[in-house]
Amino acid sequence: MDNEQILACETGYYKCFSEAVERENYIRFRDDLLPDMYSHNYTLIKGAGSDDELRGIIEGEIYHRKGMGYCNIASYVEVNSELLQTFAHKPEVTVNGFYLLDVPSSVLCEKAGCGIFKVSNAAMLDDVLRMDTEHDGEDIGVDFCTRRVERRKDTYLSPEGVDCYVCYDNGEAVGKCDLFICEGVAKIEDFAVLPSKQRRGYGAAILKAIIETARECGVSTIYLVTDEEDTVKEMYLKCGFRKIGKKTDLFFKL
């Protein structure tokens, strides 16, 4: 992954939620307000001259985060399987793709009866929490869903930073999405449609609205990051996104 503008936007997004310590080849993110949220507490490896250097960075971060009980690494550098076998703790490996929007949002369809609105008050945050709980509560717990929304509310309600948008159909919240804009680049994140409402056109309608909002702000580059094993990737491809790079996530349970 070598698009400097997108990589700068990616870093800026996580700085909205986490303190960042930057070194020559990596950035360490830490969120003391939500220490068990892995995506707020991780180390991003930007570069390494050799496998030995890469191993040294990872081992150093494992040692640094041992008190947290886990170490979450994201690497733009290729991590080969032989290197992974050298660690005492074997990580869970996830490959995420960077996808860039290539086509105008006009190819996306409207969804009759639904509207997409930026979160602007406590009632809308309650809707976000209800959707998070229905979408993720069984996997990560209602308590964590609650603390995650509580952690993000100030950022969502502030005039700068990350905006959250909710899709309503006849007053019912059915989907949501985050939008972050940094120096002419827009990142789409936390895209979700309730399981009971999927495959009904809500996803495409949300993407269309978010893309149009970004372009009204003067954005020319729009991207998202998604798990390469996630089936939602197929929808992104149909909507005009194309893969331009990847990162490897390593999760060590300590």
mmCIF file of C-alpha atoms in Angstrom:
data_model
loop_
_atom_site.group_PDB
_atom_site.id
_atom_site.type_symbol
_atom_site.label_atom_id
_atom_site.label_comp_id
_atom_site.label_asym_id
_atom_site.label_seq_id
_atom_site.Cartn_x
_atom_site.Cartn_y
_atom_site.Cartn_z
ATOM 1 C CA MET A 1 0.000 0.000 0.000
ATOM 2 C CA ASP A 2 1.783 3.180 -1.175
ATOM 3 C CA ASN A 3 -0.868 5.909 -1.502
ATOM 4 C CA GLU A 4 0.485 8.534 0.897
ATOM 5 C CA GLN A 5 -2.738 10.573 1.022
ATOM 6 C CA ILE A 6 -4.826 7.571 1.965
ATOM 7 C CA LEU A 7 -2.292 6.420 4.539
ATOM 8 C CA ALA A 8 -2.305 9.898 6.111
ATOM 9 C CA CYS A 9 -6.103 9.816 6.270
ATOM 10 C CA GLU A 10 -5.993 6.352 7.834
ATOM 11 C CA THR A 11 -3.662 7.602 10.561
ATOM 12 C CA GLY A 12 -5.766 10.719 11.118
ATOM 13 C CA TYR A 13 -8.901 8.637 11.622
ATOM 14 C CA TYR A 14 -7.455 6.658 14.522
ATOM 15 C CA LYS A 15 -5.988 9.782 16.089
ATOM 16 C CA CYS A 16 -9.590 10.924 16.619
ATOM 17 C CA PHE A 17 -9.937 8.182 19.240
ATOM 18 C CA SER A 18 -6.412 7.355 20.380
ATOM 19 C CA GLU A 19 -3.186 8.946 21.523
ATOM 20 C CA ALA A 20 -0.417 8.307 19.001
ATOM 21 C CA VAL A 21 3.300 7.874 19.524
ATOM 22 C CA GLU A 22 5.172 8.014 16.233
ATOM 23 C CA ARG A 23 8.501 6.404 15.475
ATOM 24 C CA GLU A 24 10.391 6.146 12.198
ATOM 25 C CA ASN A 25 8.822 2.881 11.074
ATOM 26 C CA TYR A 26 5.699 2.541 13.229
ATOM 27 C CA ILE A 27 2.954 4.378 15.088
ATOM 28 C CA ARG A 28 1.633 3.185 18.443
ATOM 29 C CA PHE A 29 -2.022 4.002 19.158
ATOM 30 C CA ARG A 30 -3.470 3.824 22.669
ATOM 31 C CA ASP A 31 -6.927 4.652 23.998
ATOM 32 C CA ASP A 32 -6.934 4.588 27.804
ATOM 33 C CA LEU A 33 -10.672 5.329 27.860
ATOM 34 C CA LEU A 34 -11.470 2.097 26.001
ATOM 35 C CA PRO A 35 -8.443 -0.163 26.459
ATOM 36 C CA ASP A 36 -10.265 -3.331 25.381
ATOM 37 C CA MET A 37 -11.179 -1.943 21.960
ATOM 38 C CA TYR A 38 -8.541 -3.521 19.759
ATOM 39 C CA SER A 39 -8.879 -1.081 16.849
ATOM 40 C CA HIS A 40 -8.149 1.866 19.172
ATOM 41 C CA ASN A 41 -5.120 0.142 20.717
ATOM 42 C CA TYR A 42 -2.717 -1.157 18.126
ATOM 43 C CA THR A 43 0.631 -0.601 16.452
ATOM 44 C CA LEU A 44 0.820 0.307 12.779
ATOM 45 C CA ILE A 45 4.036 -0.781 11.078
ATOM 46 C CA LYS A 46 4.749 1.554 8.164
ATOM 47 C CA GLY A 47 8.028 0.078 7.016
ATOM 48 C CA ALA A 48 10.888 -2.308 7.772
ATOM 49 C CA GLY A 49 14.144 -2.870 5.952
ATOM 50 C CA SER A 50 14.283 -6.611 6.609
ATOM 51 C CA ASP A 51 12.496 -9.491 8.269
ATOM 52 C CA ASP A 52 14.812 -9.117 11.253
ATOM 53 C CA GLU A 53 13.810 -5.460 11.650
ATOM 54 C CA LEU A 54 10.140 -6.372 11.280
ATOM 55 C CA ARG A 55 10.487 -9.115 13.889
ATOM 56 C CA GLY A 56 12.226 -6.682 16.242
ATOM 57 C CA ILE A 57 9.400 -4.142 15.981
ATOM 58 C CA ILE A 58 6.739 -6.783 16.614
ATOM 59 C CA GLU A 59 8.608 -8.325 19.551
ATOM 60 C CA GLY A 60 9.122 -4.880 21.054
ATOM 61 C CA GLU A 61 5.412 -4.102 20.813
ATOM 62 C CA ILE A 62 4.458 -7.465 22.320
ATOM 63 C CA TYR A 63 6.682 -6.653 25.294
ATOM 64 C CA HIS A 64 5.329 -3.099 25.544
ATOM 65 C CA ARG A 65 1.680 -4.234 25.605
ATOM 66 C CA LYS A 66 1.995 -7.364 27.718
ATOM 67 C CA GLY A 67 0.149 -5.650 30.587
ATOM 68 C CA MET A 68 -2.907 -5.225 28.339
ATOM 69 C CA GLY A 69 -3.247 -8.952 27.756
ATOM 70 C CA TYR A 70 -3.035 -8.582 23.998
ATOM 71 C CA CYS A 71 -1.011 -6.960 21.237
ATOM 72 C CA ASN A 72 -2.673 -5.845 18.026
ATOM 73 C CA ILE A 73 -0.403 -5.178 15.031
ATOM 74 C CA ALA A 74 -1.307 -3.784 11.610
ATOM 75 C CA SER A 75 1.441 -3.964 9.009
ATOM 76 C CA TYR A 76 1.748 -2.413 5.591
ATOM 77 C CA VAL A 77 4.843 -4.571 5.221
ATOM 78 C CA GLU A 78 4.371 -8.115 3.948
ATOM 79 C CA VAL A 79 4.547 -10.595 6.838
ATOM 80 C CA ASN A 80 5.541 -14.054 5.648
ATOM 81 C CA SER A 81 4.403 -17.266 7.307
ATOM 82 C CA GLU A 82 7.945 -18.314 8.190
ATOM 83 C CA LEU A 83 8.385 -15.155 10.258
ATOM 84 C CA LEU A 84 5.133 -15.764 12.128
ATOM 85 C CA GLN A 85 6.372 -19.187 13.223
ATOM 86 C CA THR A 86 9.275 -17.593 15.106
ATOM 87 C CA PHE A 87 7.050 -15.932 17.723
ATOM 88 C CA ALA A 88 6.325 -17.646 21.038
ATOM 89 C CA HIS A 89 2.748 -16.380 20.824
ATOM 90 C CA LYS A 90 1.134 -17.382 17.523
ATOM 91 C CA PRO A 91 -1.105 -14.575 16.199
ATOM 92 C CA GLU A 92 -4.537 -14.582 14.639
ATOM 93 C CA VAL A 93 -3.971 -13.276 11.106
ATOM 94 C CA THR A 94 -6.422 -11.131 9.135
ATOM 95 C CA VAL A 95 -5.792 -9.584 5.714
ATOM 96 C CA ASN A 96 -7.635 -6.330 5.012
ATOM 97 C CA GLY A 97 -7.908 -4.723 1.598
ATOM 98 C CA PHE A 98 -7.899 -1.012 0.753
ATOM 99 C CA TYR A 99 -10.626 -0.214 -1.777
ATOM 100 C CA LEU A 100 -10.792 3.011 -3.779
ATOM 101 C CA LEU A 101 -13.973 4.328 -5.392
ATOM 102 C CA ASP A 102 -13.580 4.593 -9.154
ATOM 103 C CA VAL A 103 -17.034 5.498 -10.459
ATOM 104 C CA PRO A 104 -19.583 8.274 -9.823
ATOM 105 C CA SER A 105 -22.122 7.646 -7.076
ATOM 106 C CA SER A 106 -24.893 8.044 -9.674
ATOM 107 C CA VAL A 107 -24.536 4.339 -10.450
ATOM 108 C CA LEU A 108 -25.909 3.597 -6.967
ATOM 109 C CA CYS A 109 -29.659 3.408 -6.502
ATOM 110 C CA GLU A 110 -31.893 5.324 -4.146
ATOM 111 C CA LYS A 111 -33.961 3.345 -1.648
ATOM 112 C CA ALA A 112 -37.540 4.542 -1.555
ATOM 113 C CA GLY A 113 -38.768 5.521 1.893
ATOM 114 C CA CYS A 114 -35.389 5.805 3.591
ATOM 115 C CA GLY A 115 -33.263 8.800 4.547
ATOM 116 C CA ILE A 116 -29.689 9.092 5.792
ATOM 117 C CA PHE A 117 -28.933 11.680 8.488
ATOM 118 C CA LYS A 118 -25.854 12.732 10.435
ATOM 119 C CA VAL A 119 -25.922 11.897 14.137
ATOM 120 C CA SER A 120 -26.584 15.169 15.940
ATOM 121 C CA ASN A 121 -28.232 14.358 19.263
ATOM 122 C CA ALA A 122 -28.545 11.829 22.090
ATOM 123 C CA ALA A 123 -31.639 10.166 20.606
ATOM 124 C CA MET A 124 -29.724 9.302 17.434
ATOM 125 C CA LEU A 125 -26.871 7.924 19.555
ATOM 126 C CA ASP A 126 -29.439 5.670 21.221
ATOM 127 C CA ASP A 127 -30.382 4.417 17.755
ATOM 128 C CA VAL A 128 -26.696 3.733 17.024
ATOM 129 C CA LEU A 129 -26.436 1.755 20.252
ATOM 130 C CA ARG A 130 -29.553 -0.278 19.453
ATOM 131 C CA MET A 131 -28.147 -1.164 16.040
ATOM 132 C CA ASP A 132 -24.716 -2.006 17.462
ATOM 133 C CA THR A 133 -26.342 -4.248 20.042
ATOM 134 C CA GLU A 134 -28.455 -6.078 17.462
ATOM 135 C CA HIS A 135 -25.572 -6.344 14.996
ATOM 136 C CA ASP A 136 -22.679 -7.152 17.367
ATOM 137 C CA GLY A 137 -24.078 -7.760 20.839
ATOM 138 C CA GLU A 138 -24.083 -11.537 20.606
ATOM 139 C CA ASP A 139 -20.394 -11.598 19.623
ATOM 140 C CA ILE A 140 -18.894 -8.842 21.783
ATOM 141 C CA GLY A 141 -21.518 -8.215 24.473
ATOM 142 C CA VAL A 142 -24.012 -5.471 25.214
ATOM 143 C CA ASP A 143 -21.702 -3.876 27.782
ATOM 144 C CA PHE A 144 -18.932 -3.393 25.252
ATOM 145 C CA CYS A 145 -21.357 -2.026 22.636
ATOM 146 C CA THR A 146 -22.556 0.500 25.217
ATOM 147 C CA ARG A 147 -19.060 1.586 26.203
ATOM 148 C CA ARG A 148 -18.010 1.876 22.556
ATOM 149 C CA VAL A 149 -20.840 4.263 21.696
ATOM 150 C CA GLU A 150 -20.217 6.223 24.912
ATOM 151 C CA ARG A 151 -16.535 6.543 23.969
ATOM 152 C CA ARG A 152 -17.313 7.811 20.494
ATOM 153 C CA LYS A 153 -20.202 10.152 21.238
ATOM 154 C CA ASP A 154 -18.094 13.295 21.774
ATOM 155 C CA THR A 155 -16.327 12.751 18.465
ATOM 156 C CA TYR A 156 -19.606 12.114 16.651
ATOM 157 C CA LEU A 157 -21.231 15.245 18.110
ATOM 158 C CA SER A 158 -18.237 17.548 17.663
ATOM 159 C CA PRO A 159 -18.003 19.884 14.634
ATOM 160 C CA GLU A 160 -14.743 18.238 13.547
ATOM 161 C CA GLY A 161 -13.501 14.674 13.393
ATOM 162 C CA VAL A 162 -15.561 11.598 12.570
ATOM 163 C CA ASP A 163 -19.228 11.878 11.589
ATOM 164 C CA CYS A 164 -21.703 9.033 11.991
ATOM 165 C CA TYR A 165 -24.701 8.703 9.664
ATOM 166 C CA VAL A 166 -27.836 6.674 10.347
ATOM 167 C CA CYS A 167 -30.240 5.294 7.753
ATOM 168 C CA TYR A 168 -33.909 5.465 8.723
ATOM 169 C CA ASP A 169 -36.778 3.730 6.967
ATOM 170 C CA ASN A 170 -40.120 5.152 8.084
ATOM 171 C CA GLY A 171 -38.574 6.168 11.382
ATOM 172 C CA GLU A 172 -36.768 2.883 12.050
ATOM 173 C CA ALA A 173 -32.949 2.900 12.205
ATOM 174 C CA VAL A 174 -31.751 0.149 9.867
ATOM 175 C CA GLY A 175 -28.106 0.940 9.110
ATOM 176 C CA LYS A 176 -25.186 3.256 9.813
ATOM 177 C CA CYS A 177 -21.810 4.396 8.563
ATOM 178 C CA ASP A 178 -18.921 6.629 9.656
ATOM 179 C CA LEU A 179 -17.327 9.269 7.448
ATOM 180 C CA PHE A 180 -13.951 10.874 8.100
ATOM 181 C CA ILE A 181 -12.470 13.547 5.844
ATOM 182 C CA CYS A 182 -8.809 14.562 5.942
ATOM 183 C CA GLU A 183 -7.201 16.930 3.434
ATOM 184 C CA GLY A 184 -9.376 15.993 0.495
ATOM 185 C CA VAL A 185 -9.530 12.269 1.275
ATOM 186 C CA ALA A 186 -12.603 10.524 2.715
ATOM 187 C CA LYS A 187 -12.609 7.268 4.663
ATOM 188 C CA ILE A 188 -15.792 5.212 4.972
ATOM 189 C CA GLU A 189 -15.797 3.132 8.139
ATOM 190 C CA ASP A 190 -18.061 1.107 10.464
ATOM 191 C CA PHE A 191 -20.525 0.408 7.669
ATOM 192 C CA ALA A 192 -23.330 -1.867 8.867
ATOM 193 C CA VAL A 193 -26.924 -2.821 8.056
ATOM 194 C CA LEU A 194 -29.033 -4.743 10.559
ATOM 195 C CA PRO A 195 -29.012 -8.478 9.776
ATOM 196 C CA SER A 196 -32.805 -8.477 9.420
ATOM 197 C CA LYS A 197 -32.624 -5.642 6.856
ATOM 198 C CA GLN A 198 -29.806 -6.837 4.614
ATOM 199 C CA ARG A 199 -30.143 -7.466 0.857
ATOM 200 C CA ARG A 200 -32.930 -4.903 0.552
ATOM 201 C CA GLY A 201 -30.968 -2.012 -0.962
ATOM 202 C CA TYR A 202 -30.191 -0.145 2.266
ATOM 203 C CA GLY A 203 -26.447 -0.702 1.960
ATOM 204 C CA ALA A 204 -26.237 0.825 -1.520
ATOM 205 C CA ALA A 205 -28.454 3.735 -0.404
ATOM 206 C CA ILE A 206 -26.160 4.468 2.565
ATOM 207 C CA LEU A 207 -23.053 4.348 0.385
ATOM 208 C CA LYS A 208 -24.656 6.664 -2.175
ATOM 209 C CA ALA A 209 -25.536 9.236 0.486
ATOM 210 C CA ILE A 210 -22.107 9.071 2.140
ATOM 211 C CA ILE A 211 -20.298 9.393 -1.183
ATOM 212 C CA GLU A 212 -22.418 12.377 -2.207
ATOM 213 C CA THR A 213 -21.832 14.017 1.193
ATOM 214 C CA ALA A 214 -18.082 13.565 0.824
ATOM 215 C CA ARG A 215 -18.065 15.023 -2.682
ATOM 216 C CA GLU A 216 -20.115 18.017 -1.534
ATOM 217 C CA CYS A 217 -17.213 18.662 0.858
ATOM 218 C CA GLY A 218 -14.797 18.781 -2.078
ATOM 219 C CA VAL A 219 -13.404 15.277 -1.677
ATOM 220 C CA SER A 220 -11.946 13.607 -4.756
ATOM 221 C CA THR A 221 -10.561 10.427 -3.131
ATOM 222 C CA ILE A 222 -12.898 8.048 -1.289
ATOM 223 C CA TYR A 223 -11.794 4.732 0.160
ATOM 224 C CA LEU A 224 -12.622 2.057 2.700
ATOM 225 C CA VAL A 225 -10.867 -0.892 4.339
ATOM 226 C CA THR A 226 -12.516 -4.287 4.651
ATOM 227 C CA ASP A 227 -11.673 -7.838 5.681
ATOM 228 C CA GLU A 228 -10.809 -9.812 2.561
ATOM 229 C CA GLU A 229 -12.875 -12.725 3.907
ATOM 230 C CA ASP A 230 -15.985 -10.597 4.492
ATOM 231 C CA THR A 231 -18.755 -11.108 1.937
ATOM 232 C CA VAL A 232 -19.643 -7.381 2.051
ATOM 233 C CA LYS A 233 -16.565 -6.908 -0.128
ATOM 234 C CA GLU A 234 -18.607 -8.132 -3.089
ATOM 235 C CA MET A 235 -21.091 -5.286 -2.615
ATOM 236 C CA TYR A 236 -18.255 -2.750 -2.553
ATOM 237 C CA LEU A 237 -16.908 -4.121 -5.834
ATOM 238 C CA LYS A 238 -20.370 -3.918 -7.433
ATOM 239 C CA CYS A 239 -20.669 -0.326 -6.224
ATOM 240 C CA GLY A 240 -17.503 0.715 -8.066
ATOM 241 C CA PHE A 241 -14.704 0.215 -5.559
ATOM 242 C CA ARG A 242 -11.463 -1.494 -6.582
ATOM 243 C CA LYS A 243 -8.678 -2.946 -4.495
ATOM 244 C CA ILE A 244 -5.484 -0.876 -4.412
ATOM 245 C CA GLY A 245 -3.547 -2.379 -1.521
ATOM 246 C CA LYS A 246 -3.683 -4.348 1.678
ATOM 247 C CA LYS A 247 -2.496 -4.578 5.247
ATOM 248 C CA THR A 248 -1.962 -7.580 7.484
ATOM 249 C CA ASP A 249 -3.387 -7.575 11.010
ATOM 250 C CA LEU A 250 -1.751 -9.726 13.675
ATOM 251 C CA PHE A 251 -3.572 -10.241 16.969
ATOM 252 C CA PHE A 252 -1.509 -11.750 19.773
ATOM 253 C CA LYS A 253 -3.281 -12.985 22.904
ATOM 254 C CA LEU A 254 -0.740 -12.563 25.703
#
